[in-house]
The first five atom37 places (N, CA, C, CB, O) and aatype in JSON, in Angstrom:
{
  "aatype": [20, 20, 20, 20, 20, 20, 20, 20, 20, 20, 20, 20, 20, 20, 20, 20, 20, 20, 20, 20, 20, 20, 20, 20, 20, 20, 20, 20, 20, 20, 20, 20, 20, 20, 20, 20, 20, 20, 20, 20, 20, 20, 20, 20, 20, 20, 20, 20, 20, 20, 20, 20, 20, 20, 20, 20, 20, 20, 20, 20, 20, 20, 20, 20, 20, 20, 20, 20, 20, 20, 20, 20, 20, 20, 20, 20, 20, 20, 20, 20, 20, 20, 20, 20, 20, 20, 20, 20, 20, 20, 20, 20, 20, 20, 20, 20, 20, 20, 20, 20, 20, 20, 20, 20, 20, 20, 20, 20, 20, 20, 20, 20, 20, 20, 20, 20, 20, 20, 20, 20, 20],
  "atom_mask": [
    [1, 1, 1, 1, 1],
    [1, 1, 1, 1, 1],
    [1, 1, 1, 1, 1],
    [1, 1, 1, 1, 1],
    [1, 1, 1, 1, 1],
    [1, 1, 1, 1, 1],
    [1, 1, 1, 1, 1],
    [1, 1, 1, 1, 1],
    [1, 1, 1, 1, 1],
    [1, 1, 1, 1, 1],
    [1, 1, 1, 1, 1],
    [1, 1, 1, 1, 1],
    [1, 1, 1, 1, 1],
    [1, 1, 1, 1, 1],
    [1, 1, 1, 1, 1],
    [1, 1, 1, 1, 1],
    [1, 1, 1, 1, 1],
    [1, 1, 1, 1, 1],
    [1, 1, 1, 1, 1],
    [1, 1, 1, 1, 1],
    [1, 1, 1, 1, 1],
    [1, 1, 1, 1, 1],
    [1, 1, 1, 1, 1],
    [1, 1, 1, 1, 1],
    [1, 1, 1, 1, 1],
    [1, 1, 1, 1, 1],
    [1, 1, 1, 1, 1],
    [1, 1, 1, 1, 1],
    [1, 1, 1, 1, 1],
    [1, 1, 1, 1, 1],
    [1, 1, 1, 1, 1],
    [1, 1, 1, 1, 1],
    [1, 1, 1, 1, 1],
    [1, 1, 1, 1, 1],
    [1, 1, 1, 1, 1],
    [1, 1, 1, 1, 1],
    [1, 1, 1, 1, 1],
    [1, 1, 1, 1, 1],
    [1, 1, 1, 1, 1],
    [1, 1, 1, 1, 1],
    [1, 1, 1, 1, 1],
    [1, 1, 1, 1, 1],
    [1, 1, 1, 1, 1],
    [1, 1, 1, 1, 1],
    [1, 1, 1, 1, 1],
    [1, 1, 1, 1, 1],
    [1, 1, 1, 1, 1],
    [1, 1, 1, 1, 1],
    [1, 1, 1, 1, 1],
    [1, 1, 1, 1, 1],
    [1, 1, 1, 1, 1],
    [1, 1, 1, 1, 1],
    [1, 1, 1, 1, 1],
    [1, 1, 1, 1, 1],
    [1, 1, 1, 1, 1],
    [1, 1, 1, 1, 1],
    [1, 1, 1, 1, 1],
    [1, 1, 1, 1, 1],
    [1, 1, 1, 1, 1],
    [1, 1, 1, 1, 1],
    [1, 1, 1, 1, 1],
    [1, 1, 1, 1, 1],
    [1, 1, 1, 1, 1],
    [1, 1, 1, 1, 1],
    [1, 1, 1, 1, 1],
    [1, 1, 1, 1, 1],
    [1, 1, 1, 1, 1],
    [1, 1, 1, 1, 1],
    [1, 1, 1, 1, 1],
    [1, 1, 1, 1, 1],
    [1, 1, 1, 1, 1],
    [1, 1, 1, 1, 1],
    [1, 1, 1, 1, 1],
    [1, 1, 1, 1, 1],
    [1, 1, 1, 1, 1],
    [1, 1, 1, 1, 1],
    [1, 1, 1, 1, 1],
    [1, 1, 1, 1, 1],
    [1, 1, 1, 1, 1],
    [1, 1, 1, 1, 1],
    [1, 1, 1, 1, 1],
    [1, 1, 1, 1, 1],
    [1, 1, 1, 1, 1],
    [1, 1, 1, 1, 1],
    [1, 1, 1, 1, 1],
    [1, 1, 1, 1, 1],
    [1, 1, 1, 1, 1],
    [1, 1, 1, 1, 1],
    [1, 1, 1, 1, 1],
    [1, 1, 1, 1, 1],
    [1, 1, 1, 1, 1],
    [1, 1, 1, 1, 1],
    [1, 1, 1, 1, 1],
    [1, 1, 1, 1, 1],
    [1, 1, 1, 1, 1],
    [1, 1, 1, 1, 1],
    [1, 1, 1, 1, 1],
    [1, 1, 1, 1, 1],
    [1, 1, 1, 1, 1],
    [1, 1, 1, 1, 1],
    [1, 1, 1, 1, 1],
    [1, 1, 1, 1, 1],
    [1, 1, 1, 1, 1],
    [1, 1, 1, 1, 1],
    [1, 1, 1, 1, 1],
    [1, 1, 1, 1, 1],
    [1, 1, 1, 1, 1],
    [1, 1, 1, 1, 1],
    [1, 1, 1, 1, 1],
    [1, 1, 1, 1, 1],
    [1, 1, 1, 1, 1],
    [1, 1, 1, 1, 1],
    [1, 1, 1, 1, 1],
    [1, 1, 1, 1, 1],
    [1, 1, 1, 1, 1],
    [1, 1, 1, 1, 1],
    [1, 1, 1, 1, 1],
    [1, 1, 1, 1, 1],
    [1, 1, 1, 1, 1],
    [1, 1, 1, 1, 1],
    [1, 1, 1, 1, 1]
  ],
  "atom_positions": [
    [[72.19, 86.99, 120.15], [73.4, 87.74, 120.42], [74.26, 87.86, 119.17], [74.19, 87.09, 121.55], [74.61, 88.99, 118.83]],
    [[74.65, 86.75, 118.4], [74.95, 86.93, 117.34], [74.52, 88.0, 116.21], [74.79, 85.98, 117.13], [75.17, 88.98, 115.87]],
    [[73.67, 87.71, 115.86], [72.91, 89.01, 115.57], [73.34, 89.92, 115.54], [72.13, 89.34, 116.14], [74.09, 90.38, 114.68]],
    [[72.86, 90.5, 116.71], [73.41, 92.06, 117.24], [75.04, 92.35, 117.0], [73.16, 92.21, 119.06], [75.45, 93.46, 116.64]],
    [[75.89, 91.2, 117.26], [76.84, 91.22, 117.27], [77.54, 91.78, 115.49], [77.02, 89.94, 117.93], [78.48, 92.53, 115.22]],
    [[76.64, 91.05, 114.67], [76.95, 91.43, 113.09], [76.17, 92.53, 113.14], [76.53, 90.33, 111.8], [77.06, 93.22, 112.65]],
    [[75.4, 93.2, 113.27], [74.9, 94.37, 112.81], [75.95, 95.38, 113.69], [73.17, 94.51, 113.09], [76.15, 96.56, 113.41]],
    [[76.44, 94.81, 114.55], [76.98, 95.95, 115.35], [78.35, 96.48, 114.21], [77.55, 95.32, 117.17], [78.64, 97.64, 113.9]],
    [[78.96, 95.28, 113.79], [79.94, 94.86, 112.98], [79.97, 95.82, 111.58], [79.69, 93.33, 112.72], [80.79, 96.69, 111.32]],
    [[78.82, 95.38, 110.78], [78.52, 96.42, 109.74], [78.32, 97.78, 110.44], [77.21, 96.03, 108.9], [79.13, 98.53, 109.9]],
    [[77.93, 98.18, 110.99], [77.47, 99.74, 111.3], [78.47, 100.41, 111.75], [76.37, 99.97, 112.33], [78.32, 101.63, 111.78]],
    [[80.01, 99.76, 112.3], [81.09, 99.97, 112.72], [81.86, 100.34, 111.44], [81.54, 98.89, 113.51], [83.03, 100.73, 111.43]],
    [[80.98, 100.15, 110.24], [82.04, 99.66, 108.86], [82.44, 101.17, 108.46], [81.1, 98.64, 107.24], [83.5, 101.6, 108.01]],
    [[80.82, 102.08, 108.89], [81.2, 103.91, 108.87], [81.9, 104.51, 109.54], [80.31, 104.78, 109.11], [82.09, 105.71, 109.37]],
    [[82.64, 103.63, 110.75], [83.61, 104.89, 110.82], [85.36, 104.55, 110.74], [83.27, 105.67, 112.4], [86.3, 105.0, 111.4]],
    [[85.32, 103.53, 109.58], [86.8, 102.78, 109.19], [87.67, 104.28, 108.52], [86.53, 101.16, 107.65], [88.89, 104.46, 108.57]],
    [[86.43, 105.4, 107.78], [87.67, 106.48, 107.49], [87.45, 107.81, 108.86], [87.39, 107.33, 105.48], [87.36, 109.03, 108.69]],
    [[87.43, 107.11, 110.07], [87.75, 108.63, 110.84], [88.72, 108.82, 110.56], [87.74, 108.9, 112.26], [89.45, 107.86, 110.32]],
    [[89.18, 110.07, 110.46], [90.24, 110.72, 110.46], [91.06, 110.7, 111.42], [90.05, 111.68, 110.26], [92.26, 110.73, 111.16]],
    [[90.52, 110.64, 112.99], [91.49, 110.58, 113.98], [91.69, 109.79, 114.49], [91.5, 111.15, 114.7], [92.16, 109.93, 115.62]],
    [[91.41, 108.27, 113.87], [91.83, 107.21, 114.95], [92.53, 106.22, 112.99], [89.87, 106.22, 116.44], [92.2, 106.37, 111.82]],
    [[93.54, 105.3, 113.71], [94.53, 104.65, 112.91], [93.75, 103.67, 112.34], [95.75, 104.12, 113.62], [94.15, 103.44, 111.19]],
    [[92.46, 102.74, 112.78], [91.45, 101.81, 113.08], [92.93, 100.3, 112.63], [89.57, 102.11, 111.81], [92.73, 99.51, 111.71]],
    [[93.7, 100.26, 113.15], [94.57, 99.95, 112.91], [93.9, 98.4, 113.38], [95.73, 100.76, 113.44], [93.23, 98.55, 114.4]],
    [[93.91, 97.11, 112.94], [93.31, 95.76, 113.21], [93.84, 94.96, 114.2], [93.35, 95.0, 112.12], [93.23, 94.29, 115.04]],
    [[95.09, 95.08, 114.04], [96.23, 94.75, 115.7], [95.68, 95.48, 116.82], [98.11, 95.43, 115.65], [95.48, 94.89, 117.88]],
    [[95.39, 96.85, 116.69], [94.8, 97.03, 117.93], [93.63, 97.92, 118.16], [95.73, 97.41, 118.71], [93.42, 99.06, 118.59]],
    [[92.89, 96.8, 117.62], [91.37, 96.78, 117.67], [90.56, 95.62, 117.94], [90.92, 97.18, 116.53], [90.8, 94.53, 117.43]],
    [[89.36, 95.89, 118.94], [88.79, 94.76, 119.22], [88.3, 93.72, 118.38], [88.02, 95.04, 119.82], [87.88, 94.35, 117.41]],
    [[88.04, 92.25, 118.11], [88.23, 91.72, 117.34], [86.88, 90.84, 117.27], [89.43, 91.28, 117.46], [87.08, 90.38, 118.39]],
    [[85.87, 90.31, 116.95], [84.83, 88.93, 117.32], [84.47, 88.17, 116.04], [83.24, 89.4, 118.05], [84.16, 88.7, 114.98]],
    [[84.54, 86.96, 116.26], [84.77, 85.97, 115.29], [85.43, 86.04, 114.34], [83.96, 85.61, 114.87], [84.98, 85.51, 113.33]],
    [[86.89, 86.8, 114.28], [87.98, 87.54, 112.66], [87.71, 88.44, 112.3], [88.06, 86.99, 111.26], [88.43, 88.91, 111.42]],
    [[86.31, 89.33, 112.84], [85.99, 90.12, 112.36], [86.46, 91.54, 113.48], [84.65, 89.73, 111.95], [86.15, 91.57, 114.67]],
    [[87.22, 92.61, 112.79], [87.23, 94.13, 113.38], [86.5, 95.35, 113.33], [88.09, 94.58, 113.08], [86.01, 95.87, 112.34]],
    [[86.46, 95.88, 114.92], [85.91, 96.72, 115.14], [86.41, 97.68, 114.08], [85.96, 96.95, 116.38], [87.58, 97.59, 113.71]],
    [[85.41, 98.79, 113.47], [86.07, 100.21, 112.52], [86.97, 100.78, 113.53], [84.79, 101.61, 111.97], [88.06, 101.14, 113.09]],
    [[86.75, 100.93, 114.86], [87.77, 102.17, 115.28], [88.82, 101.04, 116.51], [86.62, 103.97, 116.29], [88.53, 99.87, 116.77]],
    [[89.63, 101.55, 116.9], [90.62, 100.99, 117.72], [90.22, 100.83, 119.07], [91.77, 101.73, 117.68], [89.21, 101.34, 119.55]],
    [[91.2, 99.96, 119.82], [90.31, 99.58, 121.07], [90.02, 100.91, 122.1], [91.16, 98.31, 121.96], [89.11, 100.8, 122.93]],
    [[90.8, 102.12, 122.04], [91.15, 103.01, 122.93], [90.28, 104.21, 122.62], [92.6, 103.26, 122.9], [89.96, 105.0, 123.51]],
    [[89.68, 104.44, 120.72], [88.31, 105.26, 120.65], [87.29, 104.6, 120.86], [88.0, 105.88, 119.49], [86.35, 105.14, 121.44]],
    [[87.2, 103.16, 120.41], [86.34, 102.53, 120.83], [85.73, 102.83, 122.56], [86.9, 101.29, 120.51], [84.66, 103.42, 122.7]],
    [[86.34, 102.49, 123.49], [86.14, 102.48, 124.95], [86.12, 104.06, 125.04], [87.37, 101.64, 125.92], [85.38, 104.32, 125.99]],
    [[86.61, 105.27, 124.46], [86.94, 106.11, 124.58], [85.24, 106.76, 124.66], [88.04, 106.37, 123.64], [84.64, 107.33, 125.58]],
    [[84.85, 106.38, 123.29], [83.06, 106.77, 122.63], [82.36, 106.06, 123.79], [82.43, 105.89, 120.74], [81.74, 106.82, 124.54]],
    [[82.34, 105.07, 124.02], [81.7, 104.5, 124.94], [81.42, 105.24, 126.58], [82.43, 103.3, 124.95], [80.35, 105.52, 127.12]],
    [[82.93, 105.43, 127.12], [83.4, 106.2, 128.13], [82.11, 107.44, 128.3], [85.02, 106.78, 127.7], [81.14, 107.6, 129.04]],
    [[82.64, 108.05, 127.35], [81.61, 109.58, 127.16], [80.06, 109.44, 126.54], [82.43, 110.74, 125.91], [79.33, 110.43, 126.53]],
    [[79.75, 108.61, 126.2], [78.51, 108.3, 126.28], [78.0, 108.03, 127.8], [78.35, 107.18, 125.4], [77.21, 108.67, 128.5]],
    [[78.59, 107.07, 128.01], [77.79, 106.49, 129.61], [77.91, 107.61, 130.25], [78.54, 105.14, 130.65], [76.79, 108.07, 130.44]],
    [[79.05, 108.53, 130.85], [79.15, 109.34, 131.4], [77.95, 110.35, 131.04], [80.34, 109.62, 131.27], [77.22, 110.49, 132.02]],
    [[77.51, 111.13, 129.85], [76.88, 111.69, 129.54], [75.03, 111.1, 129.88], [77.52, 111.87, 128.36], [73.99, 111.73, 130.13]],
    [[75.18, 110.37, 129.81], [73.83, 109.04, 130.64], [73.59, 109.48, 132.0], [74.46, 107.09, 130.91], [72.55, 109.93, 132.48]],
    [[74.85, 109.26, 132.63], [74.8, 109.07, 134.15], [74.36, 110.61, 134.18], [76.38, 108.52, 135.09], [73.17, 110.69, 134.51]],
    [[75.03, 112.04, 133.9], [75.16, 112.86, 134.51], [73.18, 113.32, 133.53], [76.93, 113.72, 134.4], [72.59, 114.34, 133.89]],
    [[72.7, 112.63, 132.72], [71.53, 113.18, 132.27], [70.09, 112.17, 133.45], [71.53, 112.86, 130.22], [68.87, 112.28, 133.59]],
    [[71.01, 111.43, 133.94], [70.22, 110.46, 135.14], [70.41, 111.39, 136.35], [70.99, 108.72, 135.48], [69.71, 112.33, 136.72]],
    [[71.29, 111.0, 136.75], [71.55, 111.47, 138.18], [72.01, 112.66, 138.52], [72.37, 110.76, 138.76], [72.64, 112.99, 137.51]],
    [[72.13, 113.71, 139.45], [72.8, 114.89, 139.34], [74.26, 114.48, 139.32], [72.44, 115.86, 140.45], [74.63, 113.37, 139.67]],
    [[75.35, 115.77, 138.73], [76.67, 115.53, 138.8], [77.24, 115.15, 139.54], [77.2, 116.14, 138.65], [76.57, 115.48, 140.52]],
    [[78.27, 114.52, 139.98], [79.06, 114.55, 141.34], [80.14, 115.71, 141.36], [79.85, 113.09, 141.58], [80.52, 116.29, 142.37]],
    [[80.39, 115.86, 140.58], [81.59, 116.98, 140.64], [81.04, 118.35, 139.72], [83.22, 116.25, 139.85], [80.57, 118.32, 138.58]],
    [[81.27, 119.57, 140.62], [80.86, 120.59, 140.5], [82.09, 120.85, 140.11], [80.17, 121.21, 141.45], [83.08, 120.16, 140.33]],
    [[81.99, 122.44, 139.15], [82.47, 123.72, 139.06], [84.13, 123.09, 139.2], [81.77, 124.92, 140.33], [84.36, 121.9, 139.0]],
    [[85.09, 123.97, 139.53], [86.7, 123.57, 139.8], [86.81, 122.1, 140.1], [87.39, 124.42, 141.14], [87.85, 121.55, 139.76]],
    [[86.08, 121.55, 140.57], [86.67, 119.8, 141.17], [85.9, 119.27, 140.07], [86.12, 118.99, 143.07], [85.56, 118.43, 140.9]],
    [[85.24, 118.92, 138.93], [84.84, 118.56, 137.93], [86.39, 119.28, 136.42], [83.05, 119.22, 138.03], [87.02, 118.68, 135.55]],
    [[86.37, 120.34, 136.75], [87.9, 120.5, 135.64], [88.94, 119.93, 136.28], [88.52, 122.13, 135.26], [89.9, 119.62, 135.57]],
    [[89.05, 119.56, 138.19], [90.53, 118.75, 138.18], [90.33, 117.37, 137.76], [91.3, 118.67, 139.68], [90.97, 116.88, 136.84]],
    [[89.11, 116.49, 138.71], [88.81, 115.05, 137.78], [89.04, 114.87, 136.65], [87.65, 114.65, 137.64], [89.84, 114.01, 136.29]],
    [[88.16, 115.93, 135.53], [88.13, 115.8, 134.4], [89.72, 115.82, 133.96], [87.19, 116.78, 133.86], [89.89, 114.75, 133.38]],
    [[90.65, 116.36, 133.98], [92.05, 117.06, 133.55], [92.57, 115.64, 134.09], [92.7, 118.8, 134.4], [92.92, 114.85, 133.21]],
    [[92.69, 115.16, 135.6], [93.32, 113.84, 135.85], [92.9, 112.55, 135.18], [93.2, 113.59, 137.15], [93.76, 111.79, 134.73]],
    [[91.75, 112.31, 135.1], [91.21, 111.38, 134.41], [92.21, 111.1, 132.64], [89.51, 111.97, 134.34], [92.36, 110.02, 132.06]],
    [[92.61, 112.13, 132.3], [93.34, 111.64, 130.52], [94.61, 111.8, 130.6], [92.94, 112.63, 129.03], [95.42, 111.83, 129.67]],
    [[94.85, 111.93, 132.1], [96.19, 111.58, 132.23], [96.97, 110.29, 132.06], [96.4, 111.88, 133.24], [98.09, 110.12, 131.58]],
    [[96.1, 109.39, 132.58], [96.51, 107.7, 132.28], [96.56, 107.64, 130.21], [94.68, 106.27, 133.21], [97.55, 107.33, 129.55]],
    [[95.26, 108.0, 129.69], [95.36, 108.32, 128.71], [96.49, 108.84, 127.44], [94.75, 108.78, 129.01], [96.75, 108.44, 126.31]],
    [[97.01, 109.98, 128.36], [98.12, 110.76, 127.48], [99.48, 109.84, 127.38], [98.52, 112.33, 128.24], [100.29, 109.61, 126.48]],
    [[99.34, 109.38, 128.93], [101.13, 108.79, 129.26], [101.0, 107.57, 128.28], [101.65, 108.13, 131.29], [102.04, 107.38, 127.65]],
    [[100.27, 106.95, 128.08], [99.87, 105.3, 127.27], [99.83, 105.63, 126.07], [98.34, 104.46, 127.58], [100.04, 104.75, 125.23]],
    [[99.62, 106.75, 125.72], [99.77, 106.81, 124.29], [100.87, 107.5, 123.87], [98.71, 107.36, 123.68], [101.49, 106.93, 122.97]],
    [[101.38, 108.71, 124.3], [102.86, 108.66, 124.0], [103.75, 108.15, 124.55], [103.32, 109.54, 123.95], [104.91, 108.27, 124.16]],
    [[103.44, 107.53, 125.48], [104.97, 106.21, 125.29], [104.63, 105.57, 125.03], [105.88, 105.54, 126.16], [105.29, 104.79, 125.71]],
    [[103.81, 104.78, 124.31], [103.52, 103.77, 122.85], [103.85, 104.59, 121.59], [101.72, 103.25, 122.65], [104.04, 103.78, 120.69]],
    [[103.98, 105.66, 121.2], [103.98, 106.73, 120.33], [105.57, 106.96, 120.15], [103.11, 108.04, 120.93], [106.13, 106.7, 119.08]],
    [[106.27, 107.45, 121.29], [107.08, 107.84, 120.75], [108.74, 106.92, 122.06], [106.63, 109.7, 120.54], [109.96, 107.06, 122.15]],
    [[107.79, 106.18, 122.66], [108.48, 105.26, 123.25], [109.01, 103.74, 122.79], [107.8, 105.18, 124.16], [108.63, 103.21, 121.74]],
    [[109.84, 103.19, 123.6], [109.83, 101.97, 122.98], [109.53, 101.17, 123.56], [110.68, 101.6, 122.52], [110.31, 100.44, 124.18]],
    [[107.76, 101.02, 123.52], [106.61, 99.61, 123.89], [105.63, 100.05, 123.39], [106.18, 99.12, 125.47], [105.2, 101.14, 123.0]],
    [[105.13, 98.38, 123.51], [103.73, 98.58, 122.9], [102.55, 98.33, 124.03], [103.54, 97.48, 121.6], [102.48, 97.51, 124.94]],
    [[101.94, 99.03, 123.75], [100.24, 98.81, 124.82], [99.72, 97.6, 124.5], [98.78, 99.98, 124.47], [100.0, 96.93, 123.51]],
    [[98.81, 97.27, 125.53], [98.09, 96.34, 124.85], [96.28, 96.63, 124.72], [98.48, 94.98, 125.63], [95.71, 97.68, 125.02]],
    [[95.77, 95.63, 124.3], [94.36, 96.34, 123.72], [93.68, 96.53, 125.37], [93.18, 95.05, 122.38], [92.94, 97.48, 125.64]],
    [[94.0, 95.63, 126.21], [93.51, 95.7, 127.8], [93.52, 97.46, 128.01], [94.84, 94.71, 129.08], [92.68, 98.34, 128.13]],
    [[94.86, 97.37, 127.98], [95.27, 98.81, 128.38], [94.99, 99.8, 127.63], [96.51, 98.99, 128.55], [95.21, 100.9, 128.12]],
    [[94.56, 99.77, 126.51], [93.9, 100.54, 125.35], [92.56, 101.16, 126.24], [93.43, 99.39, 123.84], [92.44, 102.3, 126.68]],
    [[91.68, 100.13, 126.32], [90.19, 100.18, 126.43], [90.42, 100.82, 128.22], [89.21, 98.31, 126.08], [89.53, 101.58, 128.59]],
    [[91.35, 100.56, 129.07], [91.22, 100.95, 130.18], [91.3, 102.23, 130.11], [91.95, 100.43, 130.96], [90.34, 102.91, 130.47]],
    [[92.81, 102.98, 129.48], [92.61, 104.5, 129.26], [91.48, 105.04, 128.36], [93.84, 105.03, 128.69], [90.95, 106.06, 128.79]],
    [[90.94, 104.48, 127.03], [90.14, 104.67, 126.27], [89.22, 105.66, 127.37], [89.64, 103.32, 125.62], [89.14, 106.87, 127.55]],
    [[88.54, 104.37, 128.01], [87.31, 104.88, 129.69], [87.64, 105.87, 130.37], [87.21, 103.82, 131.08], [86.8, 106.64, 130.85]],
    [[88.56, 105.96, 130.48], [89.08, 107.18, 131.18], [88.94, 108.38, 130.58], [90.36, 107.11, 131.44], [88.32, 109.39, 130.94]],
    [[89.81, 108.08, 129.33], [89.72, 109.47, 128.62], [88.22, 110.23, 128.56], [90.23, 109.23, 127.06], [87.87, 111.34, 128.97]],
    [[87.28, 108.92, 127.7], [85.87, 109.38, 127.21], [85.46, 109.82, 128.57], [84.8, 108.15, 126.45], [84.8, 110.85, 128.39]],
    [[85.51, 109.55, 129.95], [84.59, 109.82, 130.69], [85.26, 111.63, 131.36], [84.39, 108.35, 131.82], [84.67, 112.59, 131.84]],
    [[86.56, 111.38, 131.1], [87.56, 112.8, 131.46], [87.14, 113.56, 130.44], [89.35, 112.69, 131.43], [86.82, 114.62, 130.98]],
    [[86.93, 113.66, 129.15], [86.19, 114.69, 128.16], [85.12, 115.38, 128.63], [85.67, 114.08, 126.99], [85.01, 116.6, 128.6]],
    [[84.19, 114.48, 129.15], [82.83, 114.81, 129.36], [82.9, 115.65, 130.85], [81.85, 113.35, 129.36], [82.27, 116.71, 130.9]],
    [[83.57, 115.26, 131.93], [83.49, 115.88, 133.04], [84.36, 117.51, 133.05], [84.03, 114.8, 134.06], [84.28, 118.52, 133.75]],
    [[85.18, 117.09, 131.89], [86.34, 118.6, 132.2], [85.26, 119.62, 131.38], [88.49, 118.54, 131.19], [84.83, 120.69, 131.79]],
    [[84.92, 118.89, 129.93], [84.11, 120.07, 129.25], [82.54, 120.2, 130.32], [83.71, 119.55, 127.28], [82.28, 121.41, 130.35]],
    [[81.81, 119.66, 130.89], [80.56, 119.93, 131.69], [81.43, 121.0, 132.52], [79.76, 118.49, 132.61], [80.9, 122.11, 132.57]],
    [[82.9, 120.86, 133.29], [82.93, 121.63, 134.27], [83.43, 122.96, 133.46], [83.79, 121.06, 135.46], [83.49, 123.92, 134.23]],
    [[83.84, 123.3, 132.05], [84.39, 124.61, 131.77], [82.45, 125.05, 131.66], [85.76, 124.76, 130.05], [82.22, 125.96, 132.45]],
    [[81.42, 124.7, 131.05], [80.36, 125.06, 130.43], [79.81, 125.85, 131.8], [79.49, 123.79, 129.7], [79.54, 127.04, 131.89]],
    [[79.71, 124.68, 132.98], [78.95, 125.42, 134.28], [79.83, 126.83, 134.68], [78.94, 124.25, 135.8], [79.31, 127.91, 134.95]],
    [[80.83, 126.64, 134.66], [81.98, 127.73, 135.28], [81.62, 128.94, 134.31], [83.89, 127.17, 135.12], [81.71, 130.04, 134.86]],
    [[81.15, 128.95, 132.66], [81.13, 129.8, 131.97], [79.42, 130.58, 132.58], [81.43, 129.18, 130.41], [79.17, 131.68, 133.07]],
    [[78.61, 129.45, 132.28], [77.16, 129.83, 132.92], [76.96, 130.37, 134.27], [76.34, 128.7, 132.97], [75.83, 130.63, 134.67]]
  ]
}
């Protein structure tokens, strides 16, 4: 486990210059002193939309056409509110609550854009 755990570590080291995430070390996941490249909320975010993208290449969709763009659209709502009122509010999130909207968001990307693509097709 260790192991995996350092390789995961280095390979994380490529994406310390995204452009759109702060990879800020306070709030980013952390194992043995060592930090994740991206923050806890893209972190869970990438993750989110991966699995999602899994499930829906496994199993058929659950949400079709219009009820796949409202899920999808509600789903980054927890998302939006947590980050601008950490943003431009006065509190701070914590990494819990990071990685909870993170999931949300990544899995709300994937369902709103699947439901504009079918609606276009």
């Amino acid at each position: 486990m260790t192991d995996l755990m350092e390789r995961l570590f280095r390979a994380s080291q490529i994406f310390r210059s995204y452009p759109l995430c702060h990879s800020d070390p306070s709030r980013s996941f952390c194992y043995r002193g060592r930090y994740f490249g991206l923050c806890a909320r893209c972190t869970t975010m990438y993750l989110g939309g991966i699995l999602t993208m899994l499930a829906y290449l496994l199993w058929e969709p659950v949400f079709q056409g219009i009820l796949s763009l409202v899920v999808g659209g509600l789903l980054l709502v927890p998302g939006g509110v947590d980050g601008t009122t950490q943003m431009f509010g006065d509190r701070e999130s914590t990494n819990s609550l990071r990685a909870v909207t993170g999931l949300l968001l990544g899995m709300g990307v994937v369902i709103l854009v699947y439901g504009f693509v079918t609606m276009l097709l």
